[in-house]
Amino acid sequence: MSKKKVILAMPELFKIHELIIENLEKCGFEVLSLTYEEKEFKYKNVFQRLKKIWYRNILGQKDFKKRTMFRAVEERLNTLLSEHPEQADYCFMIWLGAYPKDFIAKLRAHSKLMVYYNWEALTFLKEDFDNIEFFDKFYFFDPFDQGKHPEYTEKLFPTTSFYFDCFRPSENPQNKILFIGSYAADRNNDIRAFCEAARSIGLEIDFRLASKKIEEKAALGIPEVEFFSFENALSYRQNLEEAAKSSVLVDFLNRKHYGLSLRIFEAIGLDKKLITTNPTIVHYDFYHPNNMFYWDGSNLEELKAFLTLPYVPLAPGLKHKYSFSNWISCAFNIEPNIPITLPQADPSILEKQHV
């Protein structure tokens, strides 16, 4: 019996595509990778910038910059497609912004089922809706996006993220609390409050932030937080190795959305305790007060008590539900699978967070 073929199209961000490919292969798929590394784009001259304005504002072609960036890899990716003329069973895309519309149309012609996923709120993905016609499933992960865009009801599907069940960490646990992420100004107050709390109760923290600007380190103003350039960022596999060595993972909400970050699912996959500033965490079926703690910036006594509680392993079926293997079976309509949904989040959360 021949393997089902999957086309994977996404930018090579922190090499997470390598784990996606590995997990797809673990699930028995043949993978045609059309991923590529996006280089930082700079207009060569004022004429190129004016051309962009002409195409975008006058001709209505919003993806001029995207097309210009894509041109460097277009021939290679078109060659790969031409070498596999038969239709793939599935196409899985992440970050539509990395691909121009005409190439997405080619992928549609090469695929029987086409699925899109992104780690952003739907409001951030307005331009992606220009390409929703090509997809059978257009996934979102923010519980507050449920009910939005009723005009796309047949295309939009709720889901969470996932952990990679292909990943097998080396065992070398350390008694430390880990956060690795990108700098975001709206996280500063949360990080400061947590670091102050950690100092007061003697917690060992390992916090690392990727940043483009040296001024951002000064803006945060916490000497024990390590800053590094995006060029020196760990690969996602290395990030998982660091998570596996830590006793507790920390997740600071980026208030652009309330979807659960990959850190939540890393904790599930690695059987780690988790502290998060995302208040929606308590509404998910995998939430257990021994394992996951909502930090509101001031509940220090509750935090101290949480750290003394033993981890309670999830039931095997519940843990498997959030694995990539089950996630992709749901996305591709492959039975059997355990359906993944989003909880109804309390609207008062938004009011409290934006006071």
Coordinates of C-alpha atoms in Angstrom, one line a residue:
M1 CA 0.0 0.0 0.0
S2 CA 1.5 3.3 -1.1
K3 CA 2.0 6.1 1.4
K4 CA -0.3 9.2 1.5
K5 CA 1.5 12.2 0.3
V6 CA 1.6 15.6 2.1
I7 CA 2.8 18.9 0.7
L8 CA 4.2 21.0 3.5
A9 CA 4.5 24.7 2.7
M10 CA 5.8 27.1 5.4
P11 CA 8.7 29.4 6.2
E12 CA 11.6 27.8 8.1
L13 CA 11.1 29.6 11.4
F14 CA 13.4 28.3 14.1
K15 CA 13.5 25.0 12.1
I16 CA 10.1 24.0 13.5
H17 CA 9.4 22.6 10.0
E18 CA 12.0 19.8 10.7
L19 CA 9.9 18.5 13.6
I20 CA 6.7 18.8 11.5
I21 CA 8.3 16.7 8.7
E22 CA 9.6 14.2 11.2
N23 CA 6.2 13.8 12.9
L24 CA 4.4 13.5 9.5
E25 CA 6.8 10.7 8.5
K26 CA 6.3 9.1 11.9
C27 CA 2.6 9.1 11.0
G28 CA 3.4 7.2 7.8
F29 CA 3.1 10.1 5.3
E30 CA 5.4 10.8 2.4
V31 CA 6.4 14.5 2.6
L32 CA 7.1 16.9 -0.2
S33 CA 8.7 19.9 1.5
L34 CA 8.2 23.3 -0.1
T35 CA 9.5 25.2 2.9
Y36 CA 12.1 28.0 2.5
E37 CA 14.0 30.4 4.7
E38 CA 12.7 33.9 4.5
K39 CA 15.5 36.4 4.4
E40 CA 15.0 39.9 5.9
F41 CA 13.7 42.0 3.1
K42 CA 15.1 45.5 2.2
Y43 CA 14.1 47.5 -0.8
K44 CA 17.1 48.0 -3.1
N45 CA 16.2 51.6 -4.0
V46 CA 13.5 54.2 -4.0
F47 CA 12.1 53.0 -7.4
Q48 CA 11.4 49.5 -6.0
R49 CA 9.6 51.1 -3.0
L50 CA 7.5 53.3 -5.4
K51 CA 6.8 50.2 -7.5
K52 CA 5.5 48.5 -4.3
I53 CA 3.2 51.5 -3.6
W54 CA 1.9 51.4 -7.2
Y55 CA 1.2 47.7 -7.1
R56 CA -0.4 47.7 -3.7
N57 CA -2.4 51.0 -3.7
I58 CA -3.2 51.5 -7.4
L59 CA -3.4 48.0 -8.8
G60 CA -4.7 46.4 -5.6
Q61 CA -2.0 43.8 -5.5
K62 CA -1.2 43.6 -1.8
D63 CA 1.5 40.9 -2.1
F64 CA 4.1 42.8 -4.1
K65 CA 6.7 42.6 -1.3
K66 CA 5.8 38.9 -0.8
R67 CA 6.3 38.2 -4.5
T68 CA 9.7 40.0 -4.5
M69 CA 10.9 38.0 -1.6
F70 CA 9.6 34.7 -3.0
R71 CA 11.3 35.2 -6.4
A72 CA 14.6 33.9 -5.0
V73 CA 13.2 30.5 -4.3
E74 CA 10.3 30.3 -6.8
E75 CA 12.2 28.4 -9.5
R76 CA 13.4 25.7 -7.0
L77 CA 9.9 25.2 -5.6
N78 CA 8.2 25.1 -9.0
T79 CA 10.8 22.5 -10.1
L80 CA 9.9 20.4 -7.0
L81 CA 6.2 20.6 -7.9
S82 CA 6.8 19.7 -11.5
E83 CA 8.8 16.7 -10.4
H84 CA 5.7 15.5 -8.6
P85 CA 2.9 16.1 -11.1
E86 CA 0.4 13.7 -9.5
Q87 CA -2.0 15.3 -6.9
A88 CA -0.9 15.0 -3.3
D89 CA -3.5 13.7 -0.9
Y90 CA -3.0 16.7 1.4
C91 CA -1.4 20.1 1.6
F92 CA -0.6 21.6 5.0
M93 CA 0.3 25.3 5.1
I94 CA 1.5 27.6 7.9
W95 CA 2.0 31.3 7.5
L96 CA 0.3 32.2 4.1
G97 CA 2.2 35.4 4.1
A98 CA 5.3 33.6 2.9
Y99 CA 3.7 32.6 -0.4
P100 CA 2.1 34.7 -3.2
K101 CA -1.4 34.0 -4.3
D102 CA -0.5 32.4 -7.7
F103 CA 1.7 29.8 -6.0
I104 CA -1.0 29.0 -3.4
A105 CA -3.3 28.4 -6.4
K106 CA -0.8 26.0 -7.8
L107 CA -0.7 24.1 -4.5
R108 CA -4.5 23.9 -4.6
A109 CA -4.3 22.3 -8.0
H110 CA -1.7 19.8 -6.7
S111 CA -3.7 18.8 -3.6
K112 CA -6.9 16.9 -2.9
L113 CA -7.4 18.5 0.6
M114 CA -5.8 21.7 1.7
V115 CA -5.4 22.9 5.3
Y116 CA -4.1 26.1 6.8
Y117 CA -3.0 26.9 10.4
N118 CA -1.4 29.9 12.1
W119 CA -0.4 31.0 15.6
E120 CA -2.2 34.3 15.4
A121 CA -5.7 35.8 16.0
L122 CA -8.0 36.1 13.0
T123 CA -7.9 39.9 13.2
F124 CA -4.1 39.7 12.5
L125 CA -4.8 37.5 9.5
K126 CA -7.1 39.8 7.5
E127 CA -5.0 39.5 4.3
D128 CA -4.9 35.7 4.6
F129 CA -8.7 35.8 4.0
D130 CA -7.9 36.8 0.4
N131 CA -6.7 33.2 0.0
I132 CA -9.4 31.4 2.0
E133 CA -11.0 30.2 -1.2
F134 CA -8.2 27.7 -1.8
F135 CA -8.6 25.9 1.5
D136 CA -10.9 23.2 2.7
K137 CA -10.0 24.0 6.3
F138 CA -8.8 27.3 7.7
Y139 CA -7.9 26.8 11.4
F140 CA -7.9 29.3 14.2
F141 CA -6.8 28.8 17.9
D142 CA -8.0 31.8 19.8
P143 CA -11.2 31.0 21.8
F144 CA -12.4 34.5 21.4
D145 CA -12.4 34.1 17.6
Q146 CA -15.3 31.7 17.8
G147 CA -18.4 33.1 16.0
K148 CA -16.4 35.7 14.1
H149 CA -16.6 35.8 10.3
P150 CA -19.9 33.9 9.9
E151 CA -19.5 34.4 6.1
Y152 CA -16.7 31.7 6.3
T153 CA -18.5 29.3 8.6
E154 CA -17.9 26.3 6.2
K155 CA -14.1 27.1 6.1
L156 CA -13.2 28.1 9.6
F157 CA -12.4 25.4 12.2
P158 CA -11.4 25.8 15.9
T159 CA -8.4 23.9 17.2
T160 CA -5.6 24.2 19.7
S161 CA -1.9 23.8 19.0
F162 CA -0.1 20.5 19.6
Y163 CA 3.1 18.9 21.0
F164 CA 5.4 16.8 18.8
D165 CA 5.1 13.1 19.9
C166 CA 8.0 12.3 17.6
F167 CA 10.3 14.1 20.1
R168 CA 12.2 12.0 22.6
P169 CA 14.2 14.2 25.0
S170 CA 17.4 13.2 26.7
E171 CA 16.9 12.8 30.5
N172 CA 18.9 15.4 32.4
P173 CA 16.4 17.3 34.6
Q174 CA 17.5 20.5 36.4
N175 CA 15.6 22.3 39.1
K176 CA 15.0 25.6 37.2
I177 CA 12.1 27.5 35.8
L178 CA 12.4 28.2 32.0
F179 CA 11.0 30.8 29.6
I180 CA 12.3 31.2 26.1
G181 CA 10.5 33.6 23.8
S182 CA 10.6 36.8 21.7
Y183 CA 10.6 40.2 23.2
A184 CA 7.2 41.9 23.3
A185 CA 6.7 45.2 25.2
D186 CA 3.3 44.1 26.6
R187 CA 5.0 41.2 28.4
N188 CA 7.3 43.5 30.3
N189 CA 5.1 44.1 33.4
D190 CA 4.3 40.4 33.7
I191 CA 8.0 39.4 33.5
R192 CA 9.0 42.0 36.0
A193 CA 6.3 40.9 38.4
F194 CA 7.3 37.3 38.1
C195 CA 11.0 37.9 38.5
E196 CA 10.4 40.0 41.6
A197 CA 8.3 37.1 43.0
A198 CA 10.9 34.6 42.1
R199 CA 13.6 36.6 43.9
S200 CA 11.4 36.8 47.0
I201 CA 11.0 33.1 47.4
G202 CA 14.4 32.0 46.0
L203 CA 13.4 30.5 42.7
E204 CA 16.0 29.8 40.1
I205 CA 14.9 31.2 36.7
D206 CA 16.3 30.8 33.3
F207 CA 14.6 33.5 31.1
R208 CA 15.8 34.2 27.6
L209 CA 14.4 36.7 25.1
A210 CA 15.1 37.1 21.4
S211 CA 15.4 40.8 20.4
K212 CA 16.5 42.9 17.5
K213 CA 17.1 46.1 19.5
I214 CA 19.5 46.6 22.3
E215 CA 17.1 49.3 23.7
E216 CA 14.6 46.5 24.5
K217 CA 16.9 45.0 27.2
A218 CA 17.0 48.4 28.9
A219 CA 13.3 48.7 28.6
L220 CA 12.7 45.5 30.4
G221 CA 15.4 46.4 33.0
I222 CA 16.0 42.9 34.5
P223 CA 19.7 41.9 34.6
E224 CA 19.1 38.2 35.1
V225 CA 17.0 37.9 31.9
E226 CA 19.3 36.9 29.0
F227 CA 18.8 38.6 25.6
F228 CA 20.0 37.1 22.3
S229 CA 19.7 38.0 18.6
F230 CA 17.4 36.1 16.3
E231 CA 20.4 35.0 14.4
N232 CA 21.6 33.2 17.5
A233 CA 18.2 31.7 18.4
L234 CA 18.0 28.0 19.3
S235 CA 16.3 25.7 16.9
Y236 CA 12.9 24.5 18.0
R237 CA 14.4 21.1 18.7
Q238 CA 17.0 22.7 20.9
N239 CA 14.3 24.7 22.6
L240 CA 12.5 21.4 23.4
E241 CA 15.7 20.0 24.8
E242 CA 16.0 23.0 27.2
A243 CA 12.4 22.5 28.2
A244 CA 12.9 18.8 28.9
K245 CA 15.8 19.7 31.3
S246 CA 13.7 22.2 33.3
S247 CA 11.4 21.4 36.2
V248 CA 8.8 24.1 35.4
L249 CA 7.9 26.0 32.2
V250 CA 6.7 29.6 32.1
D251 CA 4.4 31.1 29.5
F252 CA 3.9 34.9 29.3
L253 CA 0.8 35.9 27.3
N254 CA 1.3 38.1 24.2
R255 CA -1.9 40.0 24.3
K256 CA -2.4 40.1 20.6
H257 CA -4.4 36.9 21.1
Y258 CA -5.6 34.4 23.8
G259 CA -4.8 31.3 21.9
L260 CA -2.6 28.8 23.8
S261 CA 1.1 29.0 22.9
L262 CA 3.2 26.0 22.0
R263 CA 4.7 26.2 25.5
I264 CA 1.4 24.9 27.0
F265 CA 1.7 21.8 24.8
E266 CA 5.4 21.4 25.4
A267 CA 4.4 21.1 29.1
I268 CA 1.8 18.5 28.2
G269 CA 4.1 16.4 26.0
L270 CA 7.0 16.6 28.4
D271 CA 4.9 16.0 31.6
K272 CA 6.1 19.4 33.0
K273 CA 4.4 21.8 35.4
L274 CA 3.5 25.1 33.8
I275 CA 2.9 28.7 35.0
T276 CA 1.1 30.9 32.6
T277 CA -0.4 34.4 32.4
N278 CA -3.1 33.3 30.0
P279 CA -6.3 33.3 32.0
T280 CA -8.2 31.0 29.6
I281 CA -6.0 28.0 30.6
V282 CA -8.5 26.9 33.3
H283 CA -11.2 26.3 30.7
Y284 CA -9.4 23.5 28.8
D285 CA -10.0 19.8 29.5
F286 CA -6.4 19.1 30.2
Y287 CA -6.1 21.7 32.9
H288 CA -5.3 20.3 36.4
P289 CA -4.5 22.6 39.3
N290 CA -1.5 20.5 40.3
N291 CA 0.0 20.8 36.8
M292 CA -0.9 24.3 35.5
F293 CA -1.1 27.6 37.4
Y294 CA -2.5 30.9 36.3
W295 CA -0.2 33.7 37.5
D296 CA -2.1 37.1 37.8
G297 CA 1.0 39.0 39.0
S298 CA 0.1 39.0 42.7
N299 CA -1.0 35.5 43.8
L300 CA 2.3 34.7 45.4
E301 CA 1.1 32.5 48.1
E302 CA -0.9 30.4 45.7
L303 CA 2.2 30.1 43.5
K304 CA 4.3 28.9 46.4
A305 CA 1.7 26.2 47.2
F306 CA 1.5 25.2 43.5
L307 CA 5.2 24.5 43.3
T308 CA 5.0 22.0 46.2
L309 CA 2.2 20.0 44.6
P310 CA 3.1 16.7 42.8
Y311 CA 2.5 16.5 39.0
V312 CA -0.6 14.5 38.1
P313 CA -0.1 12.6 34.8
L314 CA -2.8 13.1 32.3
A315 CA -4.9 10.1 31.2
P316 CA -3.2 8.6 28.1
G317 CA -6.1 9.3 25.8
L318 CA -6.3 12.9 26.9
K319 CA -2.6 13.4 26.5
H320 CA -2.7 11.8 23.0
K321 CA -5.5 14.1 22.0
Y322 CA -3.1 17.0 21.9
S323 CA -0.3 15.2 20.1
F324 CA 0.7 16.2 16.5
S325 CA -0.3 12.7 15.4
N326 CA -3.9 13.2 16.5
W327 CA -4.0 16.8 15.5
I328 CA -3.0 16.0 11.9
S329 CA -5.5 13.1 11.8
C330 CA -8.2 15.6 12.7
A331 CA -7.0 18.1 10.2
F332 CA -6.9 15.5 7.4
N333 CA -10.2 13.8 8.4
I334 CA -8.4 10.6 9.1
E335 CA -10.2 8.1 11.3
P336 CA -9.8 7.3 14.1
N337 CA -9.1 10.6 15.8
I338 CA -10.0 12.5 18.9
P339 CA -11.8 15.7 18.0
I340 CA -10.2 18.9 19.2
T341 CA -12.3 21.9 20.1
L342 CA -11.9 25.3 21.9
P343 CA -13.7 26.1 25.1
Q344 CA -16.1 29.0 25.5
A345 CA -13.9 31.7 27.1
D346 CA -15.3 34.2 29.6
P347 CA -15.7 37.6 27.9
S348 CA -15.0 39.4 31.2
I349 CA -11.4 38.3 30.7
L350 CA -10.9 40.8 27.9
E351 CA -12.4 43.6 30.1
K352 CA -10.0 42.8 33.0
Q353 CA -7.0 42.5 30.7
H354 CA -7.6 45.9 29.0
V355 CA -8.5 48.0 32.0

